Structures are given as C-alpha cells and as structure tokens.
C-alpha cells in the first residue's frame, strides 16, 4: 500500500510541477483564437462593419462602434491574456466578448456554439484560477511582495 501512496504522491508532484505550463498553454491557445479573430476583423474592417450591420445583432451599440469595439477588444485583451498581464480581468473581458458573440449571432451552427463553449470554459478556468506562475501578473505580484512586504501586499490585495 505504501508503494501505491508513494506512486500517487510522485504523480501529483509531477502534475503540480507541470501545471504552470498547462496554464500558459491554455492562455496561449485561447488568446490566439481571439487574436486571430481580431486580426481578421481589422484586415477587412469594411466586411466586419457589414457583418455588424446585417448579421450580428448587438443591442444598444451602433454597428460601426460595435465592430471597432469588438476588434480592438479582441486584439488588446488577447495580447494581455497571452502574456498574463491583468490575466483574470483579460479573461473576463474575453469571456464577455465570447458570450456576446454567441448571443448576437443566432445563425451560429451547433459546432460553432460548441467551440465557443470550450473557449468560454477555458476562460472561466483562468478567471477562477488565475493566469499561473508563468505570467506577468505572477512576476509583478512577486516584485510587489519583495518591495513592500508580503503582509502589506496581501492586505491590500484582498480589497
């Protein structure tokens, strides 16, 4: 029985060791999806505006404003997500963009909805678990702890 316990403890240590790489891979994967979407939109902005005027049904916003807003939101926050800067916030913003995309495009096929579901779930993992150790957020947080003391930073981080 002790061998079994030792085996699983070693396995868990290995998985824990690899978890920052998994977090990074998830951020890069989802970030690249939104980055490419933003690049396609900006490369053919006239077509993007046409889609927002005729296909996508975004309430309240003008189609032109919505086209530019979604384009720049995808480009900016996907880049931030990939490098892990404001990781949770970036994931939250992209989660909202993803949700709006599903809700505003009723013609989205079942397969498209499934992909959006996968991306949404991966973004939720980042929102709830953070961007991981291989991120700008982790580095900056570590520097703040060194500079101002662990207790001071943790106290202000809880607000």
N, CA, C and O of each residue as an XYZ file, in Angstrom:
636
protein
N       0.824     -1.198      0.000
C       0.000      0.000      0.000
C       0.868      1.261      0.000
O       0.527      2.268     -0.621
N       1.990      1.182      0.708
C       2.889      2.334      0.769
C       3.432      2.677     -0.615
O       3.617      3.852     -0.932
N       3.692      1.653     -1.448
C       4.167      1.892     -2.815
C       3.121      2.640     -3.636
O       3.450      3.546     -4.401
N       1.888      2.260     -3.474
C       0.798      2.923     -4.201
C       0.718      4.387     -3.783
O       0.600      5.273     -4.630
N       0.782      4.639     -2.489
C       0.728      6.014     -1.980
C       1.919      6.811     -2.498
O       1.754      7.946     -2.945
N       3.106      6.236     -2.445
C       4.305      6.920     -2.939
C       4.205      7.211     -4.433
O       4.608      8.279     -4.895
N       3.660      6.246     -5.188
C       3.487      6.449     -6.624
C       2.566      7.638     -6.895
O       2.887      8.504     -7.708
N       1.424      7.677     -6.212
C       0.474      8.767     -6.444
C       0.996     10.107     -5.937
O       0.692     11.146     -6.522
N       1.767     10.098     -4.868
C       2.386     11.344     -4.408
C       3.381     11.863     -5.443
O       3.423     13.062     -5.719
N       4.178     10.968     -6.013
C       5.127     11.362     -7.058
C       4.383     11.867     -8.295
O       4.790     12.848     -8.918
N       3.309     11.198     -8.637
C       2.494     11.620     -9.773
C       1.922     13.016     -9.533
O       1.944     13.853    -10.436
N       1.419     13.273     -8.354
C       0.848     14.583     -8.023
C       1.921     15.675     -8.047
O       1.660     16.791     -8.496
N       3.125     15.355     -7.564
C       4.228     16.329     -7.619
C       4.553     16.666     -9.071
O       4.789     17.826     -9.405
N       4.563     15.656     -9.928
C       4.829     15.889    -11.345
C       3.759     16.744    -11.993
O       4.061     17.652    -12.767
N       2.518     16.453    -11.677
C       1.419     17.246    -12.229
C       1.465     18.677    -11.710
O       1.217     19.620    -12.462
N       1.779     18.840    -10.437
C       1.896     20.182     -9.858
C       3.032     20.939    -10.529
O       2.910     22.133    -10.804
N       4.133     20.248    -10.793
C       5.274     20.867    -11.459
C       4.893     21.346    -12.862
O       5.346     22.403    -13.301
N       4.069     20.579    -13.559
C       3.684     20.910    -14.933
C       2.524     21.901    -15.025
O       2.272     22.442    -16.101
N       1.822     22.148    -13.937
C       0.622     22.995    -14.009
C       0.888     24.407    -14.535
O       0.034     24.934    -15.248
N       2.024     25.057    -14.228
C       2.253     26.374    -14.831
C       2.339     26.319    -16.356
O       1.917     27.252    -17.038
N       2.886     25.226    -16.889
C       2.955     25.080    -18.346
C       1.566     24.886    -18.946
O       1.279     25.381    -20.035
N       0.716     24.170    -18.237
C      -0.661     23.979    -18.705
C      -1.400     25.318    -18.689
O      -2.117     25.645    -19.635
N      -1.226     26.090    -17.615
C      -1.852     27.418    -17.551
C      -1.391     28.287    -18.715
O      -2.198     28.967    -19.348
N      -0.090     28.264    -18.992
C       0.454     29.033    -20.108
C      -0.132     28.553    -21.432
O      -0.515     29.367    -22.272
N      -0.202     27.250    -21.621
C      -0.750     26.695    -22.863
C      -2.207     27.103    -23.059
O      -2.615     27.434    -24.173
N      -2.985     27.081    -21.994
C      -4.395     27.488    -22.085
C      -4.485     28.959    -22.467
O      -5.278     29.332    -23.331
N      -3.672     29.797    -21.824
C      -3.695     31.232    -22.148
C      -3.300     31.473    -23.597
O      -3.937     32.262    -24.294
N      -2.253     30.797    -24.051
C      -1.805     30.979    -25.437
C      -2.866     30.474    -26.414
O      -3.162     31.140    -27.406
N      -3.429     29.315    -26.142
C      -4.440     28.748    -27.045
C      -5.643     29.683    -27.183
O      -6.019     30.060    -28.293
N      -6.236     30.050    -26.059
C      -7.438     30.895    -26.116
C      -7.077     32.290    -26.614
O      -7.815     32.877    -27.405
N      -5.954     32.819    -26.159
C      -5.532     34.146    -26.607
C      -5.341     34.200    -28.110
O      -5.728     35.177    -28.751
N      -4.743     33.152    -28.681
C      -4.528     33.121    -30.134
C      -5.835     33.051    -30.913
O      -5.933     33.603    -32.009
N      -6.830     32.383    -30.363
C      -8.147     32.333    -31.017
C      -8.692     33.751    -31.175
O      -9.108     34.150    -32.263
N      -8.684     34.501    -30.082
C      -9.228     35.858    -30.119
C      -8.307     36.810    -30.876
O      -8.788     37.731    -31.537
N      -6.995     36.607    -30.793
C      -6.041     37.437    -31.531
C      -6.283     37.297    -33.038
O      -6.372     38.295    -33.753
N      -6.389     36.049    -33.514
C      -6.635     35.829    -34.945
C      -7.980     36.415    -35.376
O      -8.100     36.966    -36.470
N      -8.981     36.293    -34.519
C     -10.286     36.872    -34.831
C     -10.175     38.386    -34.983
O     -10.749     38.968    -35.904
N      -9.439     39.016    -34.081
C      -9.237     40.462    -34.167
C      -8.471     40.856    -35.417
O      -8.787     41.866    -36.047
N      -7.456     40.058    -35.785
C      -6.681     40.354    -36.995
C      -7.534     40.244    -38.251
O      -7.420     41.069    -39.158
N      -8.387     39.228    -38.303
C      -9.283     39.074    -39.456
C     -10.217     40.274    -39.545
O     -10.449     40.811    -40.628
N     -10.751     40.692    -38.399
C     -11.678     41.827    -38.391
C     -10.993     43.110    -38.841
O     -11.556     43.868    -39.631
N      -9.787     43.358    -38.346
C      -9.124     44.617    -38.686
C      -8.601     44.612    -40.123
O      -8.523     45.666    -40.754
N      -8.245     43.440    -40.643
C      -7.744     43.343    -42.014
C      -8.841     43.646    -43.028
O      -8.562     44.146    -44.118
N     -10.068     43.349    -42.675
C     -11.195     43.623    -43.575
C     -12.286     44.340    -42.775
O     -13.388     43.825    -42.592
N     -11.947     45.531    -42.310
C     -12.850     46.255    -41.412
C     -14.178     46.588    -42.090
O     -15.212     46.633    -41.424
N     -14.164     46.822    -43.406
C     -15.429     47.100    -44.100
C     -16.362     45.889    -44.041
O     -17.565     46.036    -43.826
N     -15.806     44.709    -44.231
C     -16.612     43.487    -44.120
C     -17.090     43.279    -42.690
O     -18.212     42.829    -42.456
N     -16.226     43.612    -41.740
C     -16.600     43.481    -40.331
C     -17.769     44.398    -40.006
O     -18.719     43.993    -39.335
N     -17.696     45.631    -40.483
C     -18.794     46.579    -40.249
C     -20.071     46.060    -40.910
O     -21.150     46.138    -40.322
N     -19.951     45.529    -42.138
C     -21.124     44.983    -42.823
C     -21.755     43.860    -41.996
O     -22.976     43.800    -41.858
N     -20.922     42.972    -41.447
C     -21.445     41.881    -40.619
C     -22.181     42.415    -39.397
O     -23.233     41.893    -39.026
N     -21.635     43.446    -38.774
C     -22.297     44.012    -37.603
C     -23.579     44.754    -37.990
O     -24.494     44.872    -37.176
N     -23.648     45.249    -39.215
C     -24.873     45.909    -39.675
C     -25.954     44.905    -40.069
O     -27.142     45.170    -39.885
N     -25.547     43.750    -40.612
C     -26.516     42.844    -41.227
C     -26.664     41.465    -40.586
O     -27.725     40.851    -40.702
N     -25.642     40.974    -39.921
C     -25.685     39.610    -39.385
C     -25.736     39.568    -37.865
O     -26.591     38.904    -37.279
N     -24.815     40.280    -37.238
C     -24.733     40.252    -35.779
C     -25.743     41.235    -35.215
O     -25.915     42.332    -35.747
N     -26.391     40.855    -34.172
C     -27.418     41.708    -33.583
C     -26.988     42.123    -32.181
O     -27.433     41.560    -31.181
N     -26.110     43.123    -32.133
C     -25.627     43.638    -30.851
C     -26.564     44.763    -30.428
O     -26.668     45.775    -31.122
N     -27.240     44.599    -29.308
C     -28.179     45.637    -28.879
C     -27.454     46.889    -28.392
O     -26.304     46.825    -27.959
N     -28.125     48.000    -28.468
C     -27.721     49.301    -27.919
C     -26.632     49.989    -28.738
O     -26.756     51.182    -29.017
N     -25.576     49.292    -29.131
C     -24.447     49.917    -29.814
C     -24.709     50.058    -31.308
O     -25.394     49.237    -31.917
N     -24.146     51.125    -31.885
C     -24.217     51.253    -33.341
C     -23.330     50.167    -33.954
O     -22.331     49.777    -33.349
N     -23.678     49.679    -35.133
C     -22.884     48.611    -35.752
C     -21.417     48.993    -35.979
O     -20.523     48.168    -35.786
N     -21.171     50.234    -36.385
C     -19.790     50.663    -36.630
C     -19.001     50.664    -35.326
O     -17.880     50.158    -35.270
N     -19.589     51.234    -34.282
C     -18.919     51.263    -32.979
C     -18.696     49.846    -32.460
O     -17.622     49.536    -31.943
N     -19.699     48.988    -32.593
C     -19.582     47.599    -32.125
C     -18.488     46.857    -32.888
O     -17.757     46.058    -32.301
N     -18.371     47.114    -34.188
C     -17.341     46.452    -34.994
C     -15.945     46.845    -34.514
O     -15.090     45.987    -34.296
N     -15.727     48.138    -34.354
C     -14.416     48.594    -33.880
C     -14.156     48.165    -32.440
O     -13.040     47.767    -32.104
N     -15.167     48.244    -31.596
C     -15.005     47.856    -30.194
C     -14.636     46.379    -30.075
O     -13.716     46.026    -29.337
N     -15.339     45.529    -30.786
C     -15.032     44.096    -30.691
C     -13.652     43.790    -31.263
O     -12.924     42.954    -30.728
N     -13.298     44.463    -32.346
C     -11.988     44.240    -32.962
C     -10.864     44.591    -31.999
O      -9.976     43.778    -31.746
N     -10.907     45.797    -31.467
C      -9.823     46.242    -30.579
C      -9.864     45.532    -29.231
O      -8.818     45.311    -28.620
N     -11.038     45.178    -28.766
C     -11.128     44.416    -27.516
C     -10.460     43.056    -27.686
O      -9.702     42.621    -26.819
N     -10.737     42.391    -28.794
C     -10.116     41.089    -29.044
C      -8.601     41.208    -29.168
O      -7.867     40.387    -28.618
N      -8.132     42.220    -29.881
C      -6.687     42.373    -30.068
C      -5.968     42.721    -28.763
O      -4.952     42.111    -28.429
N      -6.490     43.687    -28.039
C      -5.815     44.144    -26.817
C      -5.857     43.082    -25.727
O      -4.823     42.734    -25.157
N      -7.038     42.568    -25.438
C      -7.161     41.655    -24.301
C      -6.621     40.258    -24.599
O      -6.235     39.540    -23.676
N      -6.588     39.860    -25.869
C      -5.945     38.577    -26.177
C      -4.438     38.684    -25.973
O      -3.812     37.754    -25.465
N      -3.852     39.813    -26.365
C      -2.411     40.010    -26.142
C      -2.098     40.029    -24.649
O      -1.132     39.408    -24.206
N      -2.916     40.742    -23.875
C      -2.712     40.778    -22.425
C      -2.862     39.387    -21.815
O      -2.103     39.012    -20.921
N      -3.834     38.631    -22.294
C      -4.045     37.278    -21.775
C      -2.839     36.388    -22.066
O      -2.392     35.642    -21.195
N      -2.323     36.462    -23.264
C      -1.191     35.614    -23.647
C       0.018     35.874    -22.756
O       0.677     34.931    -22.318
N       0.316     37.143    -22.482
C       1.478     37.436    -21.634
C       1.146     37.343    -20.148
O       2.041     37.387    -19.303
N      -0.126     37.215    -19.836
C      -0.528     37.059    -18.439
C      -0.523     38.358    -17.664
O      -0.258     38.363    -16.462
N      -0.812     39.459    -18.335
C      -0.903     40.759    -17.669
C      -2.378     41.099    -17.489
O      -3.141     41.127    -18.454
N      -2.767     41.354    -16.254
C      -4.184     41.509    -15.907
C      -4.946     40.265    -16.378
O      -6.011     40.361    -16.988
N      -4.378     39.111    -16.082
C      -4.852     37.839    -16.616
C      -6.309     37.539    -16.340
O      -7.060     37.194    -17.253
N      -6.715     37.667    -15.086
C      -8.112     37.365    -14.754
C      -9.056     38.363    -15.412
O     -10.097     37.981    -15.946
N      -8.693     39.640    -15.373
C      -9.544     40.663    -15.982
C      -9.616     40.460    -17.497
O     -10.694     40.550    -18.084
N      -8.481     40.189    -18.127
C      -8.465     39.954    -19.577
C      -9.329     38.753    -19.947
O     -10.076     38.791    -20.924
N      -9.219     37.690    -19.157
C     -10.047     36.503    -19.410
C     -11.525     36.832    -19.241
O     -12.362     36.355    -20.007
N     -11.848     37.651    -18.237
C     -13.243     38.042    -18.013
C     -13.774     38.845    -19.201
O     -14.886     38.600    -19.669
N     -12.985     39.800    -19.687
C     -13.416     40.614    -20.834
C     -13.641     39.721    -22.054
O     -14.650     39.860    -22.745
N     -12.714     38.814    -22.319
C     -12.873     37.917    -23.467
C     -14.030     36.946    -23.274
O     -14.670     36.544    -24.245
N     -14.302     36.566    -22.030
C     -15.471     35.731    -21.750
C     -16.747     36.477    -22.140
O     -17.645     35.895    -22.748
N     -16.829     37.752    -21.795
C     -17.998     38.572    -22.152
C     -18.094     38.714    -23.671
O     -19.184     38.597    -24.232
N     -16.967     38.963    -24.343
C     -16.964     39.051    -25.810
C     -17.476     37.744    -26.411
O     -18.287     37.754    -27.338
N     -17.001     36.631    -25.883
C     -17.427     35.310    -26.350
C     -18.931     35.118    -26.149
O     -19.627     34.632    -27.040
N     -19.415     35.497    -24.992
C     -20.842     35.377    -24.687
C     -21.681     36.244    -25.628
O     -22.705     35.797    -26.146
N     -21.246     37.472    -25.842
C     -21.969     38.373    -26.749
C     -21.959     37.811    -28.166
O     -22.957     37.911    -28.879
N     -20.841     37.221    -28.580
C     -20.761     36.634    -29.925
C     -21.802     35.539    -30.101
O     -22.455     35.462    -31.142
N     -21.956     34.704    -29.103
C     -22.939     33.614    -29.188
C     -24.358     34.168    -29.189
O     -25.202     33.727    -29.971
N     -24.619     35.131    -28.316
C     -25.979     35.666    -28.193
C     -26.381     36.564    -29.357
O     -27.562     36.649    -29.693
N     -25.403     37.240    -29.980
C     -25.741     38.203    -31.027
C     -25.763     37.594    -32.425
O     -26.139     38.268    -33.383
N     -25.373     36.351    -32.552
C     -25.349     35.709    -33.863
C     -26.190     34.442    -33.816
O     -25.665     33.343    -33.636
N     -27.511     34.604    -33.980
C     -28.418     33.462    -33.838
C     -28.201     32.359    -34.874
O     -28.624     31.225    -34.653
N     -27.557     32.664    -35.987
C     -27.334     31.663    -37.034
C     -26.122     30.780    -36.764
O     -25.802     29.905    -37.569
N     -25.452     30.999    -35.648
C     -24.272     30.202    -35.317
C     -24.666     28.730    -35.236
O     -25.583     28.363    -34.500
N     -23.979     27.908    -35.984
C     -24.294     26.481    -36.030
C     -23.901     25.801    -34.722
O     -23.144     26.355    -33.924
N     -24.419     24.608    -34.517
C     -24.153     23.860    -33.282
C     -22.660     23.670    -33.045
O     -22.189     23.800    -31.915
N     -21.911     23.362    -34.107
C     -20.466     23.167    -33.950
C     -19.801     24.460    -33.492
O     -18.884     24.435    -32.670
N     -20.260     25.584    -34.021
C     -19.714     26.875    -33.605
C     -19.999     27.167    -32.150
O     -19.148     27.692    -31.432
N     -21.195     26.825    -31.717
C     -21.563     27.036    -30.315
C     -20.692     26.167    -29.417
O     -20.274     26.603    -28.344
N     -20.417     24.940    -29.853
C     -19.573     24.049    -29.048
C     -18.171     24.623    -28.869
O     -17.604     24.543    -27.779
N     -17.605     25.204    -29.935
C     -16.280     25.815    -29.804
C     -16.324     26.998    -28.850
O     -15.427     27.173    -28.026
N     -17.364     27.806    -28.964
C     -17.499     28.949    -28.050
C     -17.649     28.474    -26.611
O     -17.169     29.126    -25.684
N     -18.311     27.346    -26.426
C     -18.444     26.776    -25.084
C     -17.074     26.359    -24.539
O     -16.753     26.627    -23.382
N     -16.276     25.706    -25.375
C     -14.922     25.299    -24.960
C     -14.096     26.524    -24.589
O     -13.446     26.543    -23.544
N     -14.118     27.548    -25.444
C     -13.336     28.758    -25.153
C     -13.838     29.432    -23.882
O     -13.043     29.906    -23.071
N     -15.148     29.473    -23.713
C     -15.719     30.066    -22.507
C     -15.297     29.324    -21.250
O     -14.969     29.946    -20.240
N     -15.303     28.000    -21.306
C     -14.884     27.212    -20.142
C     -13.405     27.417    -19.831
O     -13.027     27.527    -18.665
N     -12.570     27.470    -20.860
C     -11.144     27.724    -20.630
C     -10.927     29.114    -20.032
O     -10.077     29.292    -19.160
N     -11.686     30.087    -20.498
C     -11.587     31.433    -19.921
C     -12.042     31.441    -18.466
O     -11.460     32.140    -17.636
N     -13.075     30.668    -18.154
C     -13.523     30.572    -16.756
C     -12.445     29.964    -15.863
O     -12.288     30.371    -14.712
N     -11.708     28.998    -16.385
C     -10.604     28.418    -15.605
C      -9.595     29.508    -15.251
O      -9.132     29.580    -14.113
N      -9.255     30.349    -16.214
C      -8.303     31.434    -15.953
C      -8.896     32.444    -14.979
O      -8.201     32.926    -14.085
N     -10.167     32.766    -15.143
C     -10.820     33.724    -14.243
C     -10.766     33.221    -12.810
O     -10.441     33.986    -11.902
N     -11.078     31.954    -12.591
C     -11.166     31.423    -11.228
C      -9.829     30.969    -10.652
O      -9.652     30.984     -9.434
N      -8.879     30.563    -11.504
C      -7.601     30.046    -11.005
C      -6.429     30.984    -11.258
O      -5.336     30.751    -10.742
N      -6.631     32.028    -12.033
C      -5.552     32.959    -12.324
C      -4.717     32.510    -13.507
O      -4.877     31.396    -14.007
N      -3.818     33.389    -13.955
C      -3.022     33.096    -15.145
C      -1.845     32.154    -14.910
O      -1.221     31.702    -15.869
N      -1.533     31.853    -13.657
C      -0.461     30.907    -13.359
C       0.871     31.569    -13.082
O       1.004     32.792    -13.120
N       1.857     30.727    -12.802
C       3.180     31.214    -12.403
C       3.983     31.784    -13.564
O       4.849     32.636    -13.359
N       3.707     31.325    -14.776
C       4.425     31.847    -15.941
C       3.580     32.975    -16.534
O       2.984     32.829    -17.601
N       3.542     34.091    -15.826
C       2.723     35.228    -16.255
C       3.326     36.519    -15.714
O       4.055     36.518    -14.722
N       3.010     37.605    -16.383
C       3.441     38.917    -15.887
C       2.818     39.206    -14.527
O       3.470     39.779    -13.654
N       1.572     38.817    -14.346
C       0.905     39.043    -13.058
C       1.679     38.398    -11.917
O       1.885     39.026    -10.879
N       2.107     37.162    -12.094
C       2.845     36.448    -11.044
C       4.170     37.154    -10.754
O       4.554     37.311     -9.595
N       4.865     37.577    -11.808
C       6.138     38.271    -11.639
C       5.940     39.596    -10.904
O       6.661     39.899     -9.954
N       4.962     40.381    -11.349
C       4.704     41.688    -10.725
C       4.293     41.510     -9.269
O       4.756     42.247     -8.399
N       3.437     40.549     -9.001
C       2.983     40.286     -7.631
C       4.167     39.931     -6.739
O       4.257     40.387     -5.599
N       5.076     39.111     -7.271
C       6.276     38.739     -6.524
C       7.156     39.941     -6.229
O       7.709     40.062     -5.136
N       7.285     40.830     -7.207
C       8.087     42.038     -7.000
C       7.448     42.954     -5.964
O       8.145     43.552     -5.145
N       6.129     43.065     -6.001
C       5.436     43.891     -5.003
C       5.633     43.329     -3.601
O       5.833     44.080     -2.647
N       5.576     42.015     -3.481
C       5.790     41.387     -2.171
C       7.194     41.669     -1.655
O       7.384     41.955     -0.473
N       8.183     41.587     -2.556
C       9.567     41.858     -2.149
C       9.741     43.311     -1.725
O      10.405     43.608     -0.732
N       9.140     44.199     -2.485
C       9.356     45.627     -2.237
C       8.602     46.134     -1.017
O       9.158     46.878     -0.209
N       7.361     45.744     -0.879
C       6.521     46.314      0.171
C       6.262     45.367      1.333
O       5.631     45.755      2.316
N       6.725     44.171      1.237
C       6.479     43.206      2.301
C       5.230     42.403      2.022
O       4.224     42.933      1.552
N       5.304     41.137      2.311
C       4.221     40.211      1.995
C       2.908     40.605      2.652
O       1.864     40.582      2.002
N       2.943     40.965      3.922
C       1.711     41.271      4.655
C       1.011     42.494      4.070
O      -0.212     42.505      3.932
N       1.784     43.526      3.725
C       1.195     44.753      3.186
C       0.510     44.496      1.851
O      -0.607     44.960      1.624
N       1.172     43.762      0.974
C       0.617     43.483     -0.352
C      -0.611     42.591     -0.244
O      -1.617     42.840     -0.908
N      -0.541     41.555      0.587
C      -1.686     40.656      0.727
C      -2.876     41.372      1.337
O      -4.016     41.106      0.956
N      -2.631     42.281      2.286
C      -3.728     43.026      2.902
C      -4.429     43.891      1.858
O      -5.658     43.919      1.801
N      -3.659     44.595      1.035
C      -4.265     45.461      0.028
C      -4.851     44.667     -1.127
O      -5.778     45.134     -1.789
N      -4.326     43.476     -1.378
C      -4.853     42.646     -2.458
C      -6.214     42.056     -2.158
O      -6.908     41.626     -3.079
N      -6.617     42.022     -0.902
C      -7.912     41.426     -0.527
C      -9.072     42.384     -0.724
O     -10.225     41.954     -0.731
N      -8.808     43.621     -0.878
C      -9.891     44.607     -1.002
C     -10.638     44.468     -2.281
O     -11.576     45.223     -2.533
